[in-house]
CSV table of C-alpha atoms in Angstrom, one decimal:
chain,number,residue,atom,x,y,z
K,1,MET,CA,-28.2,-33.8,24.5
K,2,GLN,CA,-24.5,-34.5,24.1
K,3,ILE,CA,-24.8,-33.2,20.4
K,4,PHE,CA,-26.1,-30.2,21.9
K,5,LYS,CA,-22.7,-29.6,24.6
K,6,THR,CA,-20.6,-30.6,21.3
K,7,LEU,CA,-22.2,-28.0,19.2
K,8,LYS,CA,-22.4,-24.9,21.3
K,9,PRO,CA,-18.4,-24.2,21.5
K,10,ILE,CA,-18.7,-24.9,17.6
K,11,ALA,CA,-21.4,-22.2,17.3
K,12,LEU,CA,-19.5,-19.7,19.8
K,13,THR,CA,-15.9,-20.0,17.9
K,14,VAL,CA,-18.1,-19.5,14.3
K,15,PHE,CA,-19.8,-16.5,15.9
K,16,MET,CA,-16.2,-15.0,17.2
K,17,LEU,CA,-14.4,-15.7,13.8
K,18,LEU,CA,-17.5,-13.7,12.2
K,19,ALA,CA,-17.2,-11.0,14.3
K,20,MET,CA,-13.4,-10.7,13.7
K,21,VAL,CA,-14.0,-10.7,10.1
K,22,LEU,CA,-16.7,-8.0,10.4
K,23,ARG,CA,-14.5,-5.9,12.2
K,24,GLY,CA,-11.7,-6.4,9.5
K,25,HIS,CA,-14.1,-5.3,7.1
K,26,GLU,CA,-15.0,-2.5,9.3
K,27,ALA,CA,-11.2,-1.2,9.5
K,28,GLU,CA,-10.7,-1.7,6.2
K,29,ALA,CA,-13.7,0.4,5.2
K,30,GLN,CA,-12.6,3.1,7.6
K,31,THR,CA,-9.1,3.5,6.2
K,32,GLN,CA,-10.1,3.6,2.5
K,33,GLU,CA,-10.2,7.1,0.6
K,34,LYS,CA,-12.0,7.8,-2.6
K,35,LEU,CA,-10.3,10.1,-5.6
K,36,ILE,CA,-12.7,10.6,-8.6
K,37,VAL,CA,-11.4,11.2,-11.7
K,38,ALA,CA,-12.5,11.8,-15.7
K,39,GLY,CA,-10.0,10.8,-18.1
K,40,GLY,CA,-12.3,10.0,-21.3
K,41,CYS,CA,-13.1,6.4,-21.7
K,42,PHE,CA,-13.8,5.2,-18.1
K,43,TRP,CA,-13.0,1.4,-19.3
K,44,CYS,CA,-9.1,2.5,-19.9
K,45,VAL,CA,-8.8,4.5,-16.6
K,46,GLU,CA,-10.4,1.8,-14.5
K,47,SER,CA,-8.1,-0.9,-16.1
K,48,ASP,CA,-5.1,1.6,-15.1
K,49,PHE,CA,-5.9,2.0,-11.6
K,50,GLU,CA,-6.8,-1.4,-10.8
K,51,SER,CA,-3.4,-2.4,-11.5
K,52,VAL,CA,-1.9,0.2,-8.9
K,53,PRO,CA,-0.9,-1.5,-5.7
K,54,GLY,CA,-2.8,0.3,-2.7
K,55,VAL,CA,-6.0,0.6,-4.9
K,56,ILE,CA,-8.7,-1.3,-3.5
K,57,GLU,CA,-11.1,-1.0,-6.4
K,58,ALA,CA,-11.9,1.8,-9.4
K,59,ILE,CA,-15.5,2.0,-10.3
K,60,SER,CA,-16.6,3.2,-13.8
K,61,GLY,CA,-19.5,6.1,-13.6
K,62,TYR,CA,-20.9,9.5,-14.2
K,63,THR,CA,-20.5,12.9,-12.5
K,64,GLY,CA,-20.8,16.6,-12.6
K,65,GLY,CA,-24.3,17.1,-14.1
K,66,THR,CA,-27.5,17.7,-13.2
K,67,THR,CA,-29.5,14.5,-14.5
K,68,LYS,CA,-30.1,12.2,-11.7
K,69,ASN,CA,-29.5,8.3,-12.3
K,70,PRO,CA,-28.3,9.0,-15.8
K,71,THR,CA,-27.7,6.2,-18.4
K,72,TYR,CA,-24.9,5.6,-20.5
K,73,GLY,CA,-27.2,6.7,-23.7
K,74,GLN,CA,-28.4,10.1,-22.0
K,75,VAL,CA,-24.6,10.8,-21.0
K,76,GLY,CA,-23.3,9.9,-24.6
K,77,LYS,CA,-25.7,12.4,-25.9
K,78,GLY,CA,-23.8,15.5,-23.9
K,79,ASN,CA,-27.0,17.2,-22.7
K,80,THR,CA,-26.7,15.8,-18.9
K,81,GLY,CA,-23.5,17.6,-18.2
K,82,HIS,CA,-22.0,14.5,-16.8
K,83,LEU,CA,-18.5,13.4,-17.5
K,84,GLU,CA,-17.5,9.7,-17.9
K,85,ALA,CA,-15.2,9.3,-14.9
K,86,VAL,CA,-13.9,6.8,-12.1
K,87,GLU,CA,-14.1,6.4,-8.5
K,88,ILE,CA,-10.6,5.0,-7.1
K,89,HIS,CA,-11.0,3.4,-3.6
K,90,PHE,CA,-7.4,3.1,-2.2
K,91,ASP,CA,-5.8,2.7,1.0
K,92,PRO,CA,-3.8,5.7,1.8
K,93,ALA,CA,-1.1,3.7,4.0
K,94,ARG,CA,-0.3,2.3,0.7
K,95,VAL,CA,-0.7,4.3,-1.5
K,96,SER,CA,-1.0,8.3,-1.4
K,97,ARG,CA,-3.5,10.8,-3.0
K,98,LYS,CA,-0.5,12.6,-4.7
K,99,HIS,CA,1.2,9.7,-6.2
K,100,LEU,CA,-2.6,8.7,-7.8
K,101,LEU,CA,-3.1,12.0,-9.2
K,102,GLU,CA,0.6,11.9,-10.4
K,103,LEU,CA,0.0,8.8,-12.3
K,104,PHE,CA,-3.6,10.0,-13.9
K,105,ILE,CA,-2.1,13.3,-15.1
K,106,ARG,CA,0.5,11.0,-16.8
K,107,SER,CA,-2.2,8.5,-18.3
K,108,VAL,CA,-3.8,11.3,-20.1
K,109,ASP,CA,-3.5,14.2,-22.7
K,110,PRO,CA,-4.3,17.1,-20.2
K,111,THR,CA,-3.4,19.6,-23.1
K,112,ASP,CA,-6.7,18.5,-25.0
K,113,ALA,CA,-9.8,20.2,-23.5
K,114,ASP,CA,-12.0,18.6,-26.2
K,115,GLY,CA,-12.0,15.0,-25.3
K,116,GLN,CA,-9.5,12.2,-25.3
K,117,PHE,CA,-7.7,10.7,-28.1
K,118,CYS,CA,-10.5,9.1,-30.3
K,119,ASP,CA,-13.6,10.1,-28.1
K,120,ARG,CA,-14.1,13.5,-28.7
K,121,GLY,CA,-16.6,15.9,-26.9
K,122,TYR,CA,-17.1,17.3,-23.1
K,123,VAL,CA,-18.5,14.1,-22.1
K,124,TYR,CA,-14.7,12.6,-22.7
K,125,SER,CA,-13.0,15.7,-21.0
K,126,THR,CA,-10.2,15.2,-18.0
K,127,ALA,CA,-11.0,16.5,-14.7
K,128,ILE,CA,-10.1,16.4,-11.1
K,129,PHE,CA,-12.8,16.5,-8.2
K,130,VAL,CA,-12.1,17.8,-4.9
K,131,SER,CA,-14.3,17.9,-1.7
K,132,ASN,CA,-12.1,19.7,0.5
K,133,PRO,CA,-9.3,22.9,0.3
K,134,LYS,CA,-6.9,20.2,1.1
K,135,GLU,CA,-7.5,18.0,-1.7
K,136,LYS,CA,-7.9,20.9,-4.4
K,137,ALA,CA,-4.2,22.7,-3.2
K,138,LEU,CA,-2.7,18.9,-3.5
K,139,ALA,CA,-4.3,19.1,-6.9
K,140,LYS,CA,-3.2,22.2,-7.8
K,141,THR,CA,0.2,21.3,-6.9
K,142,VAL,CA,0.2,18.5,-9.2
K,143,LEU,CA,-1.0,20.2,-12.4
K,144,ALA,CA,1.7,22.8,-11.9
K,145,GLU,CA,4.4,20.2,-11.7
K,146,ALA,CA,2.9,18.7,-15.0
K,147,ALA,CA,2.5,21.8,-16.5
K,148,SER,CA,6.1,22.2,-15.5
K,149,ALA,CA,7.3,18.7,-16.9
K,150,LEU,CA,5.4,19.1,-20.0
K,151,GLY,CA,6.6,22.6,-20.6
K,152,GLN,CA,3.0,23.0,-22.1
K,153,GLN,CA,-0.8,24.6,-20.4
K,154,ILE,CA,-2.6,22.3,-18.6
K,155,VAL,CA,-6.2,22.5,-19.4
K,156,THR,CA,-7.4,19.7,-16.9
K,157,PRO,CA,-9.5,21.6,-14.6
K,158,ILE,CA,-10.2,20.8,-10.6
K,159,LEU,CA,-13.7,20.5,-10.1
K,160,GLU,CA,-15.7,20.4,-6.8
K,161,SER,CA,-17.2,16.6,-6.3
K,162,ALA,CA,-20.7,15.9,-7.3
K,163,THR,CA,-22.7,12.9,-6.8
K,164,PHE,CA,-21.0,10.0,-8.4
K,165,TYR,CA,-23.2,7.7,-10.3
K,166,HIS,CA,-22.2,4.1,-10.9
K,167,ALA,CA,-22.2,3.2,-14.7
K,168,GLU,CA,-24.4,-0.1,-15.6
K,169,ASP,CA,-23.1,-3.1,-14.4
K,170,TYR,CA,-21.9,-4.3,-18.0
K,171,HIS,CA,-19.3,-1.4,-18.1
K,172,GLN,CA,-17.7,-2.5,-14.5
K,173,ASP,CA,-14.5,-4.4,-15.4
K,174,TYR,CA,-15.0,-4.4,-19.2
K,175,TYR,CA,-11.7,-4.6,-19.5
K,176,LYS,CA,-11.3,-8.1,-18.2
K,177,GLY,CA,-14.6,-9.5,-19.2
K,178,SER,CA,-15.2,-12.7,-20.8
K,179,LYS,CA,-18.8,-12.0,-22.5
K,180,LEU,CA,-19.1,-12.4,-26.3
K,181,VAL,CA,-20.0,-8.8,-27.6
K,182,LEU,CA,-20.5,-7.5,-31.4
K,183,THR,CA,-18.0,-5.2,-32.2
K,184,ARG,CA,-16.7,-3.4,-35.5
K,185,PHE,CA,-13.8,-5.6,-35.4
K,186,GLY,CA,-16.6,-8.8,-35.1
K,187,PRO,CA,-17.5,-10.8,-32.3
K,188,LYS,CA,-14.9,-10.9,-29.3
K,189,ARG,CA,-14.8,-11.4,-26.0
K,190,GLN,CA,-14.8,-8.3,-23.8
K,191,ALA,CA,-11.2,-8.3,-22.9
K,192,ALA,CA,-10.2,-8.8,-26.5
K,193,ALA,CA,-12.5,-6.1,-27.7
K,194,TYR,CA,-11.3,-3.9,-25.1
K,195,LYS,CA,-7.9,-4.4,-26.2
K,196,ARG,CA,-8.6,-3.5,-29.7
K,197,TYR,CA,-10.6,-0.7,-28.8
K,198,ARG,CA,-7.9,1.0,-26.8
K,199,GLN,CA,-5.2,0.4,-29.5
K,200,ALA,CA,-7.6,1.9,-32.3
K,201,CYS,CA,-8.4,4.9,-30.1
K,202,GLY,CA,-4.6,5.8,-30.0
K,203,ARG,CA,-4.4,6.3,-26.2
K,204,ASP,CA,-1.4,4.6,-25.5
K,205,SER,CA,0.8,6.0,-28.7
K,206,ARG,CA,-0.4,9.5,-27.6
K,207,VAL,CA,0.4,9.0,-24.3
K,208,ILE,CA,3.9,7.9,-24.8
K,209,GLN,CA,4.4,11.0,-27.3
K,210,LEU,CA,3.4,13.4,-24.5
K,211,TRP,CA,4.9,11.9,-21.2
K,212,GLY,CA,7.3,9.3,-22.7
K,213,ASP,CA,8.9,7.0,-19.9
K,214,ALA,CA,7.0,8.9,-17.3
K,215,ALA,CA,3.7,7.0,-18.7
K,216,PRO,CA,2.6,4.9,-16.1
K,217,PHE,CA,0.2,2.7,-17.9
K,218,ALA,CA,1.3,2.9,-21.9
K,219,LYS,CA,1.3,-0.5,-23.3
K,220,ALA,CA,2.0,-1.6,-26.9
K,221,TYR,CA,-1.2,-3.5,-27.7
């Protein structure tokens, strides 16, 4: 009986700790906001934004089309209407939506209407997705400021939010993955394959050419 008397306060303490953890998760979920953008290869956009303080996670996926639960193969063929996109979960107390939009537009080529870098076609086009008038007005402001900074026309559209479908598991966190994959450069770990792809695609060199020191994520791979 003494054992049960000892276990009761322990169990109560464990229960209270679990309740506190759950309340913490609920509070965090309530403060999260989402931003969906399309910026060409979703591996690159995911990699860029997961490095931003205040971003909780970035998820690769597909949106903007009509096909339900599309696969990578279907989207790649260009007949689903979807774009490769990334859903960015962030804490607005740590990073603003406007700042994230500013980072986004300076991490892509918003003057290119036919894809991004080496990835050509509508699937790889840029876009900002909004779900209300306030978000739309904010996106317009950011695009206008970017056009003024570049002195060029911005072709990145602002689109109404649609269902966001998560890409297959093997696409998530590809940029830091350790699985061995077969590439045109030979067998490589995912992280190494990602770096070779990004370099060969010319993403960073074009962004630097366009934005110079204002390019937030460009790296010399």
